[in-house]
mmCIF file of C-alpha atoms in Angstrom:
data_model
loop_
_atom_site.group_PDB
_atom_site.id
_atom_site.type_symbol
_atom_site.label_atom_id
_atom_site.label_comp_id
_atom_site.label_asym_id
_atom_site.label_seq_id
_atom_site.Cartn_x
_atom_site.Cartn_y
_atom_site.Cartn_z
ATOM 1 C CA UNK A 29 0.000 0.000 0.000
ATOM 2 C CA UNK A 30 2.810 2.429 0.876
ATOM 3 C CA UNK A 31 4.397 1.780 -2.528
ATOM 4 C CA UNK A 32 1.240 2.992 -4.251
ATOM 5 C CA UNK A 33 1.163 6.085 -2.032
ATOM 6 C CA UNK A 34 4.647 7.304 -2.914
ATOM 7 C CA UNK A 35 4.113 6.495 -6.589
ATOM 8 C CA UNK A 36 0.839 8.460 -6.607
ATOM 9 C CA UNK A 37 2.473 11.415 -4.871
ATOM 10 C CA UNK A 38 5.375 11.369 -7.336
ATOM 11 C CA UNK A 39 2.851 11.311 -10.195
ATOM 12 C CA UNK A 40 1.094 14.317 -8.656
ATOM 13 C CA UNK A 41 4.428 16.154 -8.344
ATOM 14 C CA UNK A 42 5.079 15.345 -12.008
ATOM 15 C CA UNK A 43 1.725 16.797 -13.065
ATOM 16 C CA UNK A 44 2.518 19.899 -11.004
ATOM 17 C CA UNK A 45 5.847 20.101 -12.879
ATOM 18 C CA UNK A 46 7.829 19.882 -9.659
ATOM 19 C CA UNK A 47 10.176 17.081 -10.736
ATOM 20 C CA UNK A 48 12.885 16.506 -13.291
ATOM 21 C CA UNK A 49 14.212 13.178 -14.531
ATOM 22 C CA UNK A 50 17.396 12.037 -16.174
ATOM 23 C CA UNK A 51 20.967 12.074 -14.935
ATOM 24 C CA UNK A 52 22.191 15.361 -16.429
ATOM 25 C CA UNK A 53 19.059 17.374 -15.602
ATOM 26 C CA UNK A 54 19.057 16.022 -12.054
ATOM 27 C CA UNK A 55 22.703 16.971 -11.526
ATOM 28 C CA UNK A 56 21.963 20.457 -12.880
ATOM 29 C CA UNK A 57 19.077 20.895 -10.406
ATOM 30 C CA UNK A 58 21.237 19.630 -7.508
ATOM 31 C CA UNK A 59 23.935 22.176 -8.402
ATOM 32 C CA UNK A 60 21.361 24.978 -8.656
ATOM 33 C CA UNK A 61 20.063 24.101 -5.186
ATOM 34 C CA UNK A 62 16.577 23.362 -6.498
ATOM 35 C CA UNK A 63 16.546 19.587 -5.868
ATOM 36 C CA UNK A 64 15.003 18.782 -2.468
ATOM 37 C CA UNK A 65 15.049 14.984 -2.854
ATOM 38 C CA UNK A 66 16.569 12.546 -5.342
ATOM 39 C CA UNK A 67 15.076 9.135 -6.111
ATOM 40 C CA UNK A 68 17.559 6.674 -7.582
ATOM 41 C CA UNK A 69 16.650 3.252 -8.954
ATOM 42 C CA UNK A 70 18.396 0.258 -7.382
ATOM 43 C CA UNK A 71 19.348 -1.020 -10.842
ATOM 44 C CA UNK A 72 21.216 2.145 -11.869
ATOM 45 C CA UNK A 73 24.742 1.602 -13.167
ATOM 46 C CA UNK A 74 27.432 1.885 -10.502
ATOM 47 C CA UNK A 75 28.902 4.891 -12.307
ATOM 48 C CA UNK A 76 25.569 6.752 -12.352
ATOM 49 C CA UNK A 77 24.787 5.798 -8.749
ATOM 50 C CA UNK A 78 28.181 7.062 -7.552
ATOM 51 C CA UNK A 79 27.910 10.311 -9.517
ATOM 52 C CA UNK A 80 24.424 11.067 -8.162
ATOM 53 C CA UNK A 81 25.106 10.066 -4.539
ATOM 54 C CA UNK A 82 28.390 12.009 -4.432
ATOM 55 C CA UNK A 83 26.720 15.123 -5.832
ATOM 56 C CA UNK A 84 23.860 14.792 -3.333
ATOM 57 C CA UNK A 85 26.291 14.429 -0.415
ATOM 58 C CA UNK A 86 28.193 17.526 -1.517
ATOM 59 C CA UNK A 87 25.025 19.630 -1.782
ATOM 60 C CA UNK A 88 23.230 17.991 1.203
ATOM 61 C CA UNK A 89 20.298 16.582 -0.805
ATOM 62 C CA UNK A 90 18.633 13.424 0.567
ATOM 63 C CA UNK A 91 18.694 10.342 -1.685
ATOM 64 C CA UNK A 92 16.301 7.395 -1.543
ATOM 65 C CA UNK A 93 16.652 4.134 -3.460
ATOM 66 C CA UNK A 94 13.571 2.663 -5.177
ATOM 67 C CA UNK A 95 13.218 -0.921 -6.453
ATOM 68 C CA UNK A 96 13.860 -0.441 -10.165
ATOM 69 C CA UNK A 97 13.758 1.941 -13.109
ATOM 70 C CA UNK A 98 10.419 0.625 -14.421
ATOM 71 C CA UNK A 99 8.616 1.522 -11.167
ATOM 72 C CA UNK A 100 10.208 4.991 -11.146
ATOM 73 C CA UNK A 101 9.183 5.605 -14.761
ATOM 74 C CA UNK A 102 5.686 4.211 -14.202
ATOM 75 C CA UNK A 103 5.174 6.565 -11.240
ATOM 76 C CA UNK A 104 5.666 9.604 -13.494
ATOM 77 C CA UNK A 105 3.881 8.139 -16.494
ATOM 78 C CA UNK A 106 6.966 7.726 -18.646
ATOM 79 C CA UNK A 107 9.234 4.902 -19.728
ATOM 80 C CA UNK A 108 11.944 3.571 -17.397
ATOM 81 C CA UNK A 109 13.744 6.291 -15.446
ATOM 82 C CA UNK A 110 16.936 5.800 -13.437
ATOM 83 C CA UNK A 111 16.920 9.046 -11.460
ATOM 84 C CA UNK A 112 14.289 11.641 -10.547
ATOM 85 C CA UNK A 113 14.748 14.898 -8.623
ATOM 86 C CA UNK A 114 11.864 16.432 -6.650
ATOM 87 C CA UNK A 115 12.038 20.236 -6.834
ATOM 88 C CA UNK A 116 9.443 21.262 -4.254
ATOM 89 C CA UNK A 117 9.991 20.999 -0.492
ATOM 90 C CA UNK A 118 6.432 19.922 0.374
ATOM 91 C CA UNK A 119 6.454 16.988 -2.048
ATOM 92 C CA UNK A 120 9.978 16.032 -0.941
ATOM 93 C CA UNK A 121 9.048 16.045 2.760
ATOM 94 C CA UNK A 122 5.967 13.857 2.231
ATOM 95 C CA UNK A 123 7.850 11.464 -0.059
ATOM 96 C CA UNK A 124 10.559 11.076 2.583
ATOM 97 C CA UNK A 125 7.948 10.053 5.176
ATOM 98 C CA UNK A 126 6.451 7.503 2.751
ATOM 99 C CA UNK A 127 9.823 6.068 1.666
ATOM 100 C CA UNK A 128 11.420 5.779 5.134
#
């Protein structure tokens, strides 16, 4: 049940245009200080996972791991996504409570 809740909330954030997906766009938002939370798929390549987690540590952005890229893409109504950044504090805070 909790899985459906976070996926629904992420879909809502997507419709509100408060997320960005893709490695380069996510890194750009982390650098700009706009990313409030990063969701990384468990099946991301080790290179991508290291790049994203290191960048998040540097800029103090929380990272949460989700099962796989298909679930992450399905939550935002797109094809498989490896990384998604949430750009709004309210969505990020609620997602953190659902994912922890």
